[in-house]
Amino acid sequence: MDDVARLALALPEVTEGERHGNRTWSVAGKAFAWERPFSKADLRRFGDETPPDGPILAVVTGDLGEKEAVLAAGHAGFFTIPHFNGYAAVLIDLPSVAGAALREAVTDGWLAQAPARLSDAYARDAGLGPA
């Protein structure tokens, strides 16, 4: 989670707080990434499958289409659970994810929640959009 904190807090106007007892990173009052331990119900839904032992990070995606694209990309560590059906976010098993994929997911989550003035400036400064 310290790597996540470093990545998230490097983005403009991010605050770190706590929600439901777990570390949460927000921009303009909107959470974009948070520590997401499994509930007892989550664990039961895994059945005979062994759940990732975490720590687990939840990250917002732009929409459900983006969520499906992220999952279809097949990056190690990315998954979802039934509790997240219909919700634009993915889960990441931190010990299994590559650094570049984690950085991209955290940044994309921030972009999904940041106000236009921040996301536009970020894209411009990163050479992703019009100057």
Short mmCIF file of N, CA and C in Angstrom, two decimals, residues 1-11 14 16 23 25 32-35 55 57 59 92-107:
data_model
loop_
_atom_site.label_atom_id
_atom_site.label_comp_id
_atom_site.label_asym_id
_atom_site.label_seq_id
_atom_site.Cartn_x
_atom_site.Cartn_y
_atom_site.Cartn_z
N MET A 1 0.82 -1.20 0.00
CA MET A 1 0.00 0.00 0.00
C MET A 1 0.87 1.26 0.00
N ASP A 2 2.09 1.16 0.49
CA ASP A 2 2.95 2.34 0.48
C ASP A 2 3.30 2.74 -0.95
N ASP A 3 3.47 1.76 -1.85
CA ASP A 3 3.71 2.09 -3.26
C ASP A 3 2.50 2.78 -3.86
N VAL A 4 1.31 2.31 -3.51
CA VAL A 4 0.08 2.94 -3.99
C VAL A 4 0.02 4.38 -3.48
N ALA A 5 0.30 4.57 -2.21
CA ALA A 5 0.27 5.91 -1.65
C ALA A 5 1.23 6.84 -2.38
N ARG A 6 2.43 6.35 -2.65
CA ARG A 6 3.42 7.16 -3.36
C ARG A 6 2.91 7.55 -4.74
N LEU A 7 2.36 6.58 -5.48
CA LEU A 7 1.84 6.86 -6.83
C LEU A 7 0.66 7.82 -6.78
N ALA A 8 -0.28 7.57 -5.88
CA ALA A 8 -1.48 8.40 -5.80
C ALA A 8 -1.16 9.82 -5.36
N LEU A 9 -0.33 9.95 -4.34
CA LEU A 9 -0.03 11.28 -3.80
C LEU A 9 0.84 12.11 -4.73
N ALA A 10 1.44 11.49 -5.74
CA ALA A 10 2.21 12.23 -6.74
C ALA A 10 1.30 12.92 -7.75
N LEU A 11 0.03 12.54 -7.78
CA LEU A 11 -0.94 13.15 -8.70
C LEU A 11 -1.51 14.43 -8.08
N VAL A 14 -4.42 15.23 -4.67
CA VAL A 14 -4.87 13.98 -4.05
C VAL A 14 -4.76 14.10 -2.54
N GLU A 16 -5.17 11.66 1.04
CA GLU A 16 -5.27 10.32 1.58
C GLU A 16 -6.10 10.38 2.84
N ARG A 23 -7.40 2.60 3.99
CA ARG A 23 -6.77 3.72 3.30
C ARG A 23 -7.49 4.00 1.99
N TRP A 25 -7.70 7.01 -1.36
CA TRP A 25 -7.12 8.17 -2.04
C TRP A 25 -8.20 8.82 -2.88
N PHE A 32 -10.81 7.44 -5.73
CA PHE A 32 -10.45 6.76 -6.97
C PHE A 32 -9.68 5.47 -6.71
N ALA A 33 -9.17 5.29 -5.50
CA ALA A 33 -8.46 4.06 -5.14
C ALA A 33 -8.60 3.86 -3.64
N TRP A 34 -8.77 2.59 -3.24
CA TRP A 34 -8.88 2.31 -1.82
C TRP A 34 -8.49 0.87 -1.53
N GLU A 35 -7.98 0.69 -0.33
CA GLU A 35 -7.67 -0.65 0.16
C GLU A 35 -8.99 -1.41 0.30
N PRO A 55 -2.17 -7.65 -0.12
CA PRO A 55 -3.29 -6.73 -0.01
C PRO A 55 -3.95 -6.43 -1.36
N LEU A 57 -6.25 -3.79 -3.75
CA LEU A 57 -6.58 -2.40 -4.03
C LEU A 57 -7.75 -2.36 -4.99
N VAL A 59 -9.72 0.12 -7.68
CA VAL A 59 -9.45 1.34 -8.45
C VAL A 59 -10.63 1.58 -9.40
N ILE A 92 -7.15 -5.18 -7.62
CA ILE A 92 -5.76 -5.48 -7.96
C ILE A 92 -5.10 -6.17 -6.77
N ASP A 93 -4.58 -7.37 -7.03
CA ASP A 93 -3.80 -8.09 -6.03
C ASP A 93 -2.39 -7.52 -6.09
N LEU A 94 -2.04 -6.68 -5.14
CA LEU A 94 -0.79 -5.92 -5.21
C LEU A 94 0.47 -6.78 -5.33
N PRO A 95 0.59 -7.92 -4.66
CA PRO A 95 1.81 -8.71 -4.84
C PRO A 95 1.97 -9.29 -6.26
N SER A 96 0.89 -9.33 -7.03
CA SER A 96 0.92 -9.96 -8.36
C SER A 96 1.06 -8.97 -9.51
N VAL A 97 0.88 -7.69 -9.26
CA VAL A 97 0.80 -6.71 -10.34
C VAL A 97 2.18 -6.10 -10.63
N ALA A 98 2.44 -5.86 -11.92
CA ALA A 98 3.68 -5.19 -12.33
C ALA A 98 3.57 -3.70 -12.00
N GLY A 99 4.71 -3.09 -11.73
CA GLY A 99 4.73 -1.67 -11.35
C GLY A 99 4.11 -0.75 -12.37
N ALA A 100 4.40 -0.97 -13.66
CA ALA A 100 3.86 -0.10 -14.71
C ALA A 100 2.34 -0.23 -14.79
N ALA A 101 1.82 -1.44 -14.65
CA ALA A 101 0.37 -1.66 -14.70
C ALA A 101 -0.32 -1.01 -13.50
N LEU A 102 0.31 -1.08 -12.34
CA LEU A 102 -0.25 -0.44 -11.14
C LEU A 102 -0.27 1.08 -11.33
N ARG A 103 0.83 1.64 -11.80
CA ARG A 103 0.91 3.09 -12.03
C ARG A 103 -0.17 3.54 -13.01
N GLU A 104 -0.35 2.78 -14.10
CA GLU A 104 -1.36 3.13 -15.09
C GLU A 104 -2.77 3.06 -14.50
N ALA A 105 -3.05 2.02 -13.72
CA ALA A 105 -4.38 1.87 -13.12
C ALA A 105 -4.68 3.00 -12.15
N VAL A 106 -3.72 3.35 -11.30
CA VAL A 106 -3.93 4.43 -10.34
C VAL A 106 -4.14 5.75 -11.08
N THR A 107 -3.32 6.01 -12.09
CA THR A 107 -3.46 7.25 -12.86
C THR A 107 -4.80 7.29 -13.58
#
